[in-house]
Amino acid sequence: MMELDRRQFLQAGGTAAVLGTAGCDAPHKALWPYTGLPNEAKPPFAPPSGDSIDLATHTLNRLTFGARPGQHERILRLARREEDAVDKFIDEQLASEKINDDRAEFRVKKFETLALAPIGEFYEFRPHILREELTRATLTRAVYSERQLYEVMVRFWSDHFNIDISKGECKWLKPADDRDVIRPHALGKFPELLAASARSQAMLTFLDGRENRVRKPEDRPNENYARELLELHTLGIHGGYTQQDVMEIARCLSGWRIGRGLFQVGKVQFEPGLHDNRTKTVLGETIPVRTGRDGRKDFDDVLRIVAAHPSTGRHIASKLCQRFIADEPPAAAIDTVAREFTKTKGDIRETLRALFATDEFRGTRGNKFKQPLHFLASALRGIDAESDVGRPLVNYLERMGHMPFEYPAPDGYPTHAEPSMSTLLWRWNFAAKLAQGQIKGTRIQHERLTKRAGDSAKLAAHLLGRQPSDDELAAAKASGNPIGLLLSSPGFQWS
Amino acid sequence: MKQAKATLHGNGDLWQTLVVVFLRGGADGLALMPAVGDDDYHRARPFTAVSKTAALKLDDRFGLNPLMNALEPAVKEGALSAVHCVGSGDTTRSHFEAQDLMEHGGHTGGGWLGRFLRFRERASGGALSAVALGQAVPESLRGAPAATAMQSLNDFSFSGGDKFVQSLEQLYGGQIGVFGARARDTFNALGRIRELHAKDYSPANGADYSVDRFARELRLASQLIKARVGVEVITIDLGGWDSHLSQGPLISPLMRRLANGLAAFRRDLGAAMRQTTVVVMSEFGRRVSENSALGTDHGRGGVMFVLGGDGAEGRVIADWPGLKRDALVGPGDLAVTTDFRDVLIPILRRHALDADMAKIFPGHEPRPLGQAAGDA
């Protein structure tokens, strides 16, 4: 990849010279730090024209944080039949690494703490800076990344393996967990994601795994992580495990710590002297006596057993169906998805592909209430807002009670509708202010947007994903702030 | 039934508000609530001790600093409880660590107030359930179902205007179920916010707020409570208590501000104090002995105050270990004999019967508060 530093750039003779050699009208991305992001083409677009949500809009609603202008039209152009076009879009989004995301990556590059290399370096920053940058980067990616499904899944797993950044050293450790655990595996293999999470410094801290020691046979290990591993991360509460399994797993995982000495800061280490090396039985499988450093193998055994347990497939499948289909998902869909999960040994991509192919997914539309982050991102995407995603914007997310990394219990933000419904006031306030350009650092271009859509009724169709009703059009017109009103309207709260 | 509950919850008729005042910097408990009846106190503070006659009497052992005389009516009317030797398990004596531990409610993530609002049967609070007066939401409110930092009423304004709200009401009119109920709550709240903006606020009962920031914020708190917009928790910071040198000039104005502000607030709210509780807390108390700069260094046990309706409080709670050398901990600090969470638990219960204490203070084994000490 071509990277220029400032001196090289000046030596090259400034923008004109380099542009000349690059031979194109937009500056090469290596120059963006100096030129800023080149303007994106903003051509006219055709909004959805159906009376109800069509399949393309539905897919955008569920796989992304909301449709940007022209995205619907683009999907339809992928194939002659809508079904085929949607399949192609799903394939594209599942192959996230093939999607060029330079522009979004450039936007998050300014958050320097995201790029810190060894985990010890995070400790050199004030915690609120780390939290602020991680939060802003998360929201920036939700709004601007082209890898939308990937970002949706990053949020999904962040909640599944929830870590409250305010607990103890998680202040310094969660940014690395986001970068090294959640993001690399969000569309990967579940067993690998689970293993990475289990050994994550932030997770070892949040669920006290690092405090799990057995020095003498009568010591009782710390069960916190073992319990959540079974209850939340893998088998699920009704997954068929017992209190005995929790205790046995806690014994298996005893002796893991996080280094503190010079050059050891943040290193996850196994200390045989703190490990219970006697035999254990985990979900019916015997773990043999292991002495000395061999004791570390218990960890791999536990993860293998729980990841492959049939209840894990069901648990993950029902959570995915809850996110993508309905708050109370139909059993048939869960069965299909769980089967695929088991068959592919937890291949997240293939599991999702199977989910998106079910009739239940395709047919259940407009019934998921947007979580606040989804609502906020979809509003910004819908109107093509240009935002620095600064505090004035982030404050609204706080007001709506949905700050990433701040859910105060291990189970992550609820995805069902009711908890998100109490903060309509802030949705309306946000929408009204956004459309009036009253959120500092965030701009929209009304006239241009309306022009691109064709007229105000077509813009409404774009925002709602269907033809607006007469009532909606009349209300938008009467409100004095049509875009703000549409973003506040009941229709825009659901996806 | 369910719907009625939702309405109650969203529009402020729920009508109980907890105001948490955090004295940042580690407020000196022995200055705020001196043990004037204990000779060792006078020996430990030869230059700054408050005399027994000057103090506002709480019981035979304790008094309030005379700079806090504004609270005399509250004390007389049984509206103020004072807790001594209270604190957390923190032994680092670091502001940052101790504040975090206290605001998180233990060694856990998220804030105790955030969990208080989130973990109860009646589920999530309304849009205005938690208000942080100041620039940012404090750690204690992390994880709240909604948390709003505000510095003035303008942060609360709804920019839509009447036509906007009317148009929204038309579209939401047909909504049913929980969604419709929440929308109706929100329109109610909007109406009340509008009233709030429409008229100038004049405090009731001749309450006289001074012009400092703390008083201004309490005035705003009172305004919000009376407007019944559904505020259940308000947080306010009063900083500047880190009195390592020349403690007197440093914290005297703060003590006055604290007491005057609370007294005006109580007066202003009048009968509404019955549905309001104010908790005053700080991350730790300070060293028992003065240092050579006539200041005090970071210590352990400190004080908390609880202000409620007339007769609702009026207790002195102190499991007093005394100030003899062998009773002190670490480098000479008052021991923590009451866990701050044990002071908060009965208050939270009063405010929300269904609040799940095990979730709000995970890992904490509650201990009932001691009976009133002394013979007050």
CSV table of N, CA, C and O in Angstrom, one decimal, chain A residues 180-217:
chain,number,residue,atom,x,y,z
A,180,ASP,N,-9.0,-6.8,18.6
A,180,ASP,CA,-8.3,-8.0,18.4
A,180,ASP,C,-9.2,-9.3,18.6
A,180,ASP,O,-8.8,-10.4,18.2
A,181,VAL,N,-10.3,-9.1,19.2
A,181,VAL,CA,-11.2,-10.2,19.4
A,181,VAL,C,-12.5,-10.1,18.6
A,181,VAL,O,-12.8,-11.0,17.8
A,182,ILE,N,-13.3,-9.1,18.8
A,182,ILE,CA,-14.6,-9.0,18.2
A,182,ILE,C,-14.4,-8.7,16.6
A,182,ILE,O,-15.0,-9.5,15.8
A,183,ARG,N,-13.6,-7.7,16.3
A,183,ARG,CA,-13.6,-7.4,14.8
A,183,ARG,C,-13.0,-8.5,14.0
A,183,ARG,O,-13.5,-8.8,12.9
A,184,PRO,N,-11.9,-9.1,14.3
A,184,PRO,CA,-11.3,-10.1,13.4
A,184,PRO,C,-12.2,-11.3,13.2
A,184,PRO,O,-12.1,-12.0,12.2
A,185,HIS,N,-13.1,-11.6,14.1
A,185,HIS,CA,-13.9,-12.8,14.0
A,185,HIS,C,-15.4,-12.6,13.8
A,185,HIS,O,-16.2,-13.5,13.8
A,186,ALA,N,-15.8,-11.3,13.6
A,186,ALA,CA,-17.2,-11.0,13.6
A,186,ALA,C,-18.0,-11.8,12.5
A,186,ALA,O,-19.2,-12.1,12.7
A,187,LEU,N,-17.3,-12.1,11.4
A,187,LEU,CA,-17.9,-12.9,10.4
A,187,LEU,C,-17.1,-14.2,10.2
A,187,LEU,O,-17.1,-14.8,9.1
A,188,GLY,N,-16.4,-14.6,11.2
A,188,GLY,CA,-15.5,-15.7,11.1
A,188,GLY,C,-16.1,-17.0,11.6
A,188,GLY,O,-17.3,-17.3,11.4
A,189,LYS,N,-15.3,-17.7,12.4
A,189,LYS,CA,-15.8,-19.0,13.0
A,189,LYS,C,-16.0,-18.8,14.4
A,189,LYS,O,-15.2,-18.3,15.2
A,190,PHE,N,-17.2,-19.2,14.9
A,190,PHE,CA,-17.6,-19.0,16.3
A,190,PHE,C,-16.6,-19.6,17.3
A,190,PHE,O,-16.2,-18.9,18.2
A,191,PRO,N,-16.1,-20.8,17.1
A,191,PRO,CA,-15.1,-21.3,18.0
A,191,PRO,C,-13.9,-20.5,18.2
A,191,PRO,O,-13.3,-20.3,19.3
A,192,GLU,N,-13.5,-19.9,17.1
A,192,GLU,CA,-12.3,-19.0,17.2
A,192,GLU,C,-12.6,-17.7,17.9
A,192,GLU,O,-11.8,-17.2,18.7
A,193,LEU,N,-13.8,-17.2,17.6
A,193,LEU,CA,-14.2,-16.0,18.3
A,193,LEU,C,-14.3,-16.2,19.8
A,193,LEU,O,-13.8,-15.5,20.6
A,194,LEU,N,-14.9,-17.4,20.2
A,194,LEU,CA,-15.1,-17.7,21.6
A,194,LEU,C,-13.7,-17.9,22.2
A,194,LEU,O,-13.5,-17.4,23.4
A,195,ALA,N,-12.8,-18.5,21.5
A,195,ALA,CA,-11.5,-18.8,22.1
A,195,ALA,C,-10.7,-17.4,22.3
A,195,ALA,O,-10.1,-17.2,23.3
A,196,ALA,N,-10.9,-16.5,21.3
A,196,ALA,CA,-10.2,-15.2,21.5
A,196,ALA,C,-10.8,-14.5,22.6
A,196,ALA,O,-10.1,-13.8,23.4
A,197,SER,N,-12.1,-14.5,22.7
A,197,SER,CA,-12.8,-13.8,23.8
A,197,SER,C,-12.4,-14.4,25.2
A,197,SER,O,-12.1,-13.6,26.1
A,198,ALA,N,-12.3,-15.7,25.3
A,198,ALA,CA,-12.0,-16.4,26.5
A,198,ALA,C,-10.6,-15.9,27.0
A,198,ALA,O,-10.4,-15.8,28.2
A,199,ARG,N,-9.7,-15.7,26.1
A,199,ARG,CA,-8.3,-15.3,26.5
A,199,ARG,C,-8.1,-13.8,26.4
A,199,ARG,O,-7.0,-13.3,26.5
A,200,SER,N,-9.2,-13.0,26.2
A,200,SER,CA,-9.1,-11.6,26.1
A,200,SER,C,-8.8,-11.0,27.4
A,200,SER,O,-9.5,-11.3,28.4
A,201,GLN,N,-7.8,-10.1,27.5
A,201,GLN,CA,-7.5,-9.5,28.8
A,201,GLN,C,-8.7,-8.8,29.4
A,201,GLN,O,-9.0,-8.8,30.6
A,202,ALA,N,-9.5,-8.1,28.5
A,202,ALA,CA,-10.7,-7.4,28.9
A,202,ALA,C,-11.7,-8.4,29.5
A,202,ALA,O,-12.3,-8.1,30.6
A,203,MET,N,-11.9,-9.5,28.8
A,203,MET,CA,-12.9,-10.5,29.4
A,203,MET,C,-12.4,-11.1,30.6
A,203,MET,O,-13.2,-11.3,31.6
A,204,LEU,N,-11.1,-11.4,30.7
A,204,LEU,CA,-10.5,-12.0,31.9
A,204,LEU,C,-10.7,-11.0,33.1
A,204,LEU,O,-10.8,-11.4,34.2
A,205,THR,N,-10.8,-9.7,32.8
A,205,THR,CA,-10.9,-8.7,33.8
A,205,THR,C,-12.4,-8.6,34.1
A,205,THR,O,-12.8,-8.6,35.3
A,206,PHE,N,-13.2,-8.4,33.1
A,206,PHE,CA,-14.6,-8.1,33.3
A,206,PHE,C,-15.3,-9.2,34.1
A,206,PHE,O,-16.1,-8.9,35.0
A,207,LEU,N,-15.0,-10.5,33.7
A,207,LEU,CA,-15.7,-11.6,34.4
A,207,LEU,C,-14.8,-12.3,35.4
A,207,LEU,O,-15.0,-13.5,35.7
A,208,ASP,N,-13.7,-11.6,35.8
A,208,ASP,CA,-12.9,-12.0,36.9
A,208,ASP,C,-12.1,-13.3,36.7
A,208,ASP,O,-11.6,-14.0,37.6
A,209,GLY,N,-12.0,-13.7,35.4
A,209,GLY,CA,-11.2,-14.9,35.1
A,209,GLY,C,-9.8,-14.8,35.7
A,209,GLY,O,-9.2,-15.8,36.2
A,210,ARG,N,-9.2,-13.6,35.7
A,210,ARG,CA,-7.9,-13.4,36.2
A,210,ARG,C,-7.8,-13.6,37.7
A,210,ARG,O,-6.7,-13.7,38.2
A,211,GLU,N,-8.9,-13.6,38.3
A,211,GLU,CA,-8.9,-13.8,39.8
A,211,GLU,C,-9.2,-15.2,40.2
A,211,GLU,O,-9.6,-15.5,41.3
A,212,ASN,N,-9.2,-16.1,39.2
A,212,ASN,CA,-9.6,-17.5,39.5
A,212,ASN,C,-8.4,-18.4,39.8
A,212,ASN,O,-7.6,-18.8,38.9
A,213,ARG,N,-8.1,-18.6,41.1
A,213,ARG,CA,-6.9,-19.3,41.5
A,213,ARG,C,-7.3,-20.5,42.4
A,213,ARG,O,-8.2,-20.3,43.3
A,214,VAL,N,-6.5,-21.5,42.3
A,214,VAL,CA,-6.7,-22.6,43.3
A,214,VAL,C,-5.3,-23.0,43.8
A,214,VAL,O,-4.5,-23.6,43.0
A,215,ARG,N,-4.9,-22.5,45.0
A,215,ARG,CA,-3.6,-22.8,45.5
A,215,ARG,C,-3.6,-24.1,46.3
A,215,ARG,O,-2.7,-24.9,46.2
A,216,LYS,N,-4.7,-24.2,47.1
A,216,LYS,CA,-4.8,-25.4,47.9
A,216,LYS,C,-6.1,-26.2,47.5
A,216,LYS,O,-7.0,-25.5,46.9
A,217,PRO,N,-6.1,-27.5,47.7
A,217,PRO,CA,-7.3,-28.2,47.2
A,217,PRO,C,-8.6,-27.7,47.7
A,217,PRO,O,-9.6,-27.7,47.0
